[in-house]
Coordinates of C-alpha atoms and ligand atoms in Angstrom, one line a residue:
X1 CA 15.3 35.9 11.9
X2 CA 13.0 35.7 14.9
X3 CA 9.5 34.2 14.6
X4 CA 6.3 35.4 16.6
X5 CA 6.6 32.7 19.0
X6 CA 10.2 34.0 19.6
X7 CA 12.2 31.3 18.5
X8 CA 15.4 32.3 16.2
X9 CA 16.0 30.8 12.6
X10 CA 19.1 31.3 10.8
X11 CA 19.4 30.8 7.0
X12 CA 21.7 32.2 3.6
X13 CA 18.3 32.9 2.0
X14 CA 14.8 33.7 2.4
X15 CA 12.1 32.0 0.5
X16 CA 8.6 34.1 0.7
X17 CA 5.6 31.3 -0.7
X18 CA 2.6 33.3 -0.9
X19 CA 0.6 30.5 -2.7
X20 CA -1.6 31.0 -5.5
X21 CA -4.8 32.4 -6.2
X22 CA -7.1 33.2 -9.4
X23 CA -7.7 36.7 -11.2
X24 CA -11.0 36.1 -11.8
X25 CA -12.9 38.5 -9.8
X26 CA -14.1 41.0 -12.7
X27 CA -14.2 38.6 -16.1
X28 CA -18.4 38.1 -15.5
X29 CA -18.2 35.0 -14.4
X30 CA -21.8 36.2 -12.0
X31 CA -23.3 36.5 -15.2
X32 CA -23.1 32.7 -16.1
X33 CA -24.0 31.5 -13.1
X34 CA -20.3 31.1 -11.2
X35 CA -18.4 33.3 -8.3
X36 CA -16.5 36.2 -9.3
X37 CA -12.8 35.2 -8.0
X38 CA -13.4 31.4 -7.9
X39 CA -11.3 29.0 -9.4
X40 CA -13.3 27.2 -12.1
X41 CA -13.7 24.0 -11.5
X42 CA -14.1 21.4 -14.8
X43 CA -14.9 17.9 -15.8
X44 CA -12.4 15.8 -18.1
X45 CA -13.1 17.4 -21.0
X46 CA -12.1 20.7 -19.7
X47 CA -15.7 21.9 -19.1
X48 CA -16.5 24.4 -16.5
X49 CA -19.2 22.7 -14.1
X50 CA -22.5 24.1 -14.5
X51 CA -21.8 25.6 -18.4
X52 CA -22.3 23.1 -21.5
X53 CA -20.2 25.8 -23.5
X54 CA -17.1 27.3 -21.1
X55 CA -14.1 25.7 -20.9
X56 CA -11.3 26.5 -18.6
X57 CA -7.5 25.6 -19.2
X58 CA -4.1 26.2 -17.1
X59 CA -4.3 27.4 -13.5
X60 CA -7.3 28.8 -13.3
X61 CA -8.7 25.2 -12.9
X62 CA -7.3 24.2 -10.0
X63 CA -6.0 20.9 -11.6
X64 CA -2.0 21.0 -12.1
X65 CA -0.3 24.5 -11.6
X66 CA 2.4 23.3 -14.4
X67 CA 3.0 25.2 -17.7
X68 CA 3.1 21.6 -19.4
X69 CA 0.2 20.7 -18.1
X70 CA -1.8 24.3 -19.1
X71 CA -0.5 23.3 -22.5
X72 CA -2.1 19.7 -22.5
X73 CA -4.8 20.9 -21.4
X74 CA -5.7 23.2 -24.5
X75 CA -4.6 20.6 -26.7
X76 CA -7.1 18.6 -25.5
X77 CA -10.0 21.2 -25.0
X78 CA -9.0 22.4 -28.6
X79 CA -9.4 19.0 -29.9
X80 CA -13.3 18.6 -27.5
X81 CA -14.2 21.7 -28.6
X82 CA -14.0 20.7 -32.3
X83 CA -15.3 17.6 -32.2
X84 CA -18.1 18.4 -29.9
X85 CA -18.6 21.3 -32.9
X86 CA -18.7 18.7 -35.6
X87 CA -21.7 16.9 -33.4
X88 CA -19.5 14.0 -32.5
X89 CA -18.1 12.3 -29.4
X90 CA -16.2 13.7 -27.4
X91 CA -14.3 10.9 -26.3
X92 CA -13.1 10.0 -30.4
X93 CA -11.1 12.9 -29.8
X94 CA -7.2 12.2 -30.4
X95 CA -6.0 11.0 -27.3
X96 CA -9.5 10.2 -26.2
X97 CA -10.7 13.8 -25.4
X98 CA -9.8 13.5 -21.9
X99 CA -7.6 14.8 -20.1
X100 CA -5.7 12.4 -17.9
X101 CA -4.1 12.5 -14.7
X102 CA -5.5 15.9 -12.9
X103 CA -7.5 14.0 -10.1
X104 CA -4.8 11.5 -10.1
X105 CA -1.6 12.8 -9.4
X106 CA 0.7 10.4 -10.0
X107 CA 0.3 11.0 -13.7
X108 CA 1.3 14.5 -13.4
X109 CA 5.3 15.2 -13.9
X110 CA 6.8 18.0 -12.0
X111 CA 10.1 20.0 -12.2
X112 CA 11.2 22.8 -10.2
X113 CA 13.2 25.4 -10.6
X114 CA 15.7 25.4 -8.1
X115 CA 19.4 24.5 -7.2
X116 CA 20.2 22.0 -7.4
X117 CA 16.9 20.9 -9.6
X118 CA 14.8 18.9 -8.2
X119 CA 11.7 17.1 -9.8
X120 CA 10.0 13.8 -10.0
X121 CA 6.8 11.6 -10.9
X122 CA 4.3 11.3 -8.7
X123 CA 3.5 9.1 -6.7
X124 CA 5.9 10.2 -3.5
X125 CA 6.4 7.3 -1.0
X126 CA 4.1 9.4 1.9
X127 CA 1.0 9.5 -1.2
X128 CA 1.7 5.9 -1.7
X129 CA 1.3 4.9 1.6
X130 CA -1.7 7.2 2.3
X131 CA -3.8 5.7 -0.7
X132 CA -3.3 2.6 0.9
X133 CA -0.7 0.8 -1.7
X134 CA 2.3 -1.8 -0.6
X135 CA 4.7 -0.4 -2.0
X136 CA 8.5 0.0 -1.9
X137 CA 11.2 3.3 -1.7
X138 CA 14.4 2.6 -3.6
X139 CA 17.0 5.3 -2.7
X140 CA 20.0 6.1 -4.8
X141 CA 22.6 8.3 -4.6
X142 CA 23.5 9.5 -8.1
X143 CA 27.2 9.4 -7.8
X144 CA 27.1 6.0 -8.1
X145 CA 26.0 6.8 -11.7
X146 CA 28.7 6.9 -13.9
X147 CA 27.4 9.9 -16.5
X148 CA 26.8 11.9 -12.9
X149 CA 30.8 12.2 -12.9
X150 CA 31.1 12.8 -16.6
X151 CA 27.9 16.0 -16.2
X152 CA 29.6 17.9 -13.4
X153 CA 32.8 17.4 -11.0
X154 CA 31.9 16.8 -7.7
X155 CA 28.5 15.2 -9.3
X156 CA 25.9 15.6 -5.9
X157 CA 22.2 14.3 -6.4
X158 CA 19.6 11.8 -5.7
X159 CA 17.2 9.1 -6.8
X160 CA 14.3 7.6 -5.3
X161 CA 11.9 5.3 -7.0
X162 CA 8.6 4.1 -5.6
X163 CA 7.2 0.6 -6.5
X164 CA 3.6 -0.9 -6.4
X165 CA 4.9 -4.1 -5.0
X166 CA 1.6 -6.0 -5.9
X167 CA 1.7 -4.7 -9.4
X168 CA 5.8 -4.3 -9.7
X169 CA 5.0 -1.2 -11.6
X170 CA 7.0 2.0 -10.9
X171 CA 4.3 4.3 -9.0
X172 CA 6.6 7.5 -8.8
X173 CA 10.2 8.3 -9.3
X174 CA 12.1 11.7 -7.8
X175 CA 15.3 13.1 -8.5
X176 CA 16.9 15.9 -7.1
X177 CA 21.0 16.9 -9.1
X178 CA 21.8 18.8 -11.5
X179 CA 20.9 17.9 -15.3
X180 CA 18.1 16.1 -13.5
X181 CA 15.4 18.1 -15.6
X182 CA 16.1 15.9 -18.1
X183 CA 15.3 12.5 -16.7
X184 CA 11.6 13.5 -16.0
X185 CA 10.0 12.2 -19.0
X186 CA 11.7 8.8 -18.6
X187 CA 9.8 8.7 -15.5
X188 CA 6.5 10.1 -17.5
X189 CA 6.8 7.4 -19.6
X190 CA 7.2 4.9 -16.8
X191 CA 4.8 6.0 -14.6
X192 CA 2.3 6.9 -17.3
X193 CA 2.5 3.7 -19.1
X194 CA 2.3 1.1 -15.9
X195 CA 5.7 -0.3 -17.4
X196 CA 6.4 -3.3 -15.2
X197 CA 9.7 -3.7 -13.5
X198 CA 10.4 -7.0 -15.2
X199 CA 10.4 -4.9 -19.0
X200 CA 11.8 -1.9 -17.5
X201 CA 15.5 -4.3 -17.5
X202 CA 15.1 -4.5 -20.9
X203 CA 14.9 -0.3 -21.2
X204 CA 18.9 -0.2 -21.4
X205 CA 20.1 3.3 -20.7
X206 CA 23.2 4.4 -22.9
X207 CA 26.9 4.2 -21.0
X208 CA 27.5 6.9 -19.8
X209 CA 24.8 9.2 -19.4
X210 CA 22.5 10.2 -16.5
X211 CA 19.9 7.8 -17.4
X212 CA 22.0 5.3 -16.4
X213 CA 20.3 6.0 -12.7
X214 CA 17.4 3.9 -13.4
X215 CA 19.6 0.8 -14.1
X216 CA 21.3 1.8 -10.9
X217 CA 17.7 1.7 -9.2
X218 CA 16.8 -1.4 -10.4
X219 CA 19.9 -3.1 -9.1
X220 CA 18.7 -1.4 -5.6
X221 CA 15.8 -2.8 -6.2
X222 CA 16.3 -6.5 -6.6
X223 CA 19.0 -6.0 -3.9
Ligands
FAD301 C1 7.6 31.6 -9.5 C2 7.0 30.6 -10.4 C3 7.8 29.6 -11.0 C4 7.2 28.6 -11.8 N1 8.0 27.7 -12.3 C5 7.5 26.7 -13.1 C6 8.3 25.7 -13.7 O1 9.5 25.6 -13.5 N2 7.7 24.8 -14.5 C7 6.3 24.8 -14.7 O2 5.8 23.9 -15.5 N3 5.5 25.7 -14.2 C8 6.1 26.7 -13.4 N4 5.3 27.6 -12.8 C9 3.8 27.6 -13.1 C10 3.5 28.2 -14.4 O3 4.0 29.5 -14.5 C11 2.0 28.2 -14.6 O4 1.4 27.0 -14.3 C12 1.6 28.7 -16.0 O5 2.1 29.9 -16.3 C13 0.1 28.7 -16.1 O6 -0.3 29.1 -17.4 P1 -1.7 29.8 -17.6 O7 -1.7 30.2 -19.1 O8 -2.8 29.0 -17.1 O9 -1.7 31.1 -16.8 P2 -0.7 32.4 -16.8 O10 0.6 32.0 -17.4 O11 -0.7 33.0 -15.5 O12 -1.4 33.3 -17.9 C14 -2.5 34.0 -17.6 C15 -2.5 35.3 -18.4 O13 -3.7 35.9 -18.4 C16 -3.5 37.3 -18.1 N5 -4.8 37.9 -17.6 C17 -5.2 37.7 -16.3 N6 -6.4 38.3 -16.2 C18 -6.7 38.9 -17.3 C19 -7.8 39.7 -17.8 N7 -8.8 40.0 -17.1 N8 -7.7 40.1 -19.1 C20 -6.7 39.7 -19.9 N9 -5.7 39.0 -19.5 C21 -5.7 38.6 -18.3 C22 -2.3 37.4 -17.2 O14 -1.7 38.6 -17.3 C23 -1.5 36.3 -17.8 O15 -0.6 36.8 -18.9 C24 5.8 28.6 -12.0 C25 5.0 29.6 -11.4 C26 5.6 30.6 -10.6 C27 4.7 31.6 -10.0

């Protein structure tokens, strides 16, 4: 392929990423107040700002493009919208009425779909680094995992964990391998739950299985 600047880039595949944008142009949003074709921006509770009776879920937020997360999200708008509907507080809601994690991304899980998968818990090392943290990037390759060679032959993938080295909490965790779809929530839990390194030993992954990796990173860890 040549590019408009003439240089020449050669690939098996091409991958077109048009972004994402909001079908909101002709649903009346002018006639509450917001701009036709605007994504609508919302509070914690899932309120649109500038309505005290519109609430917005999924993409068209802005928050987390993520099925999972459109899903949380009307859980907990359901559950505002109810008890805000009984006259009571918000925030006495199950799960506090809030939804958690949007502004902050490090709460937010993420898989893709791709070959090999790839996916991970936020915080990434460059995020990290850019909010200012100390913290630490513990690489692994996954064939050193013994369920790796058990899931597939020729087992290629990779682990890195990220560590708040003031806190020893796990900050973020990525993996990219096959099967690794299923390692994400271990790293929801983590992340989600501050669980400090020292406890995380005592989280002993079943022989031999995938999950095995995080063992495998704390050993990288303590070096
Ligand atoms: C290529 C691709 C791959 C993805 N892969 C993943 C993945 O692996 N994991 C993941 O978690 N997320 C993935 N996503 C993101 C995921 O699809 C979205 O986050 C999720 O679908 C958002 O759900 P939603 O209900 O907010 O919106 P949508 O699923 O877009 O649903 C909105 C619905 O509203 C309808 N609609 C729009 N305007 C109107 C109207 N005026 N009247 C009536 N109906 C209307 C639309 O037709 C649509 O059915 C992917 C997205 C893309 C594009």
């Amino acid at each position: 392929m040549v590019l408009e600047g003439g240089d020449h880039v050669e690939g098996d595949e091409v991958l077109f990423a048009t972004g994402r944008k909001p079908r909101t142009e002709d649903i009346g949003l002018e006639t509450v107040g917001l701009t036709p074709g605007s994504w609508l921006d919302v509070d914690d509770t899932l309120r649109v700002a500038g309505s005290d009776w519109l609430y917005a879920v999924g993409d068209v937020n802005h928050r987390a493009l993520m099925t999972h997360q459109g899903k949380y999200q009307a859980r907990i708008a359901g559950a505002v919208i109810a008890g805000r509907a009984r006259g009571g507080d918000a925030s006495r809601t199950p799960g506090g009425g809030r939804a958690r994690g949007h502004r902050r991304p490090r709460r937010r899980p993420a898989g893709r779909v791709q070959r090999p998968r790839g996916g991970g818990r936020r915080l990434s090392l460059a995020e990290a680094e850019r909010a200012g943290r100390r913290v630490r990037a513990v690489d692994l390759d996954m064939r050193s995992v013994a369920g790796a060679g058990l899931y597939a032959q020729g087992y290629r993938g990779h682990a890195r964990m990220v560590v708040d080295l003031d806190r020893e909490v796990v900050l973020g965790a990525a993996f990219v391998g096959p099967g690794i779809g299923e390692l994400l929530h271990s790293a929801t839990v983590a992340v989600a739950g501050e669980v400090p390194i020292a406890r995380l030993w005592h989280a002993v992954p079943a022989y031999p299985t995938l999950s095995e990796v995080w063992l495998r990173l704390l050993e990288a860890y303590r070096g």
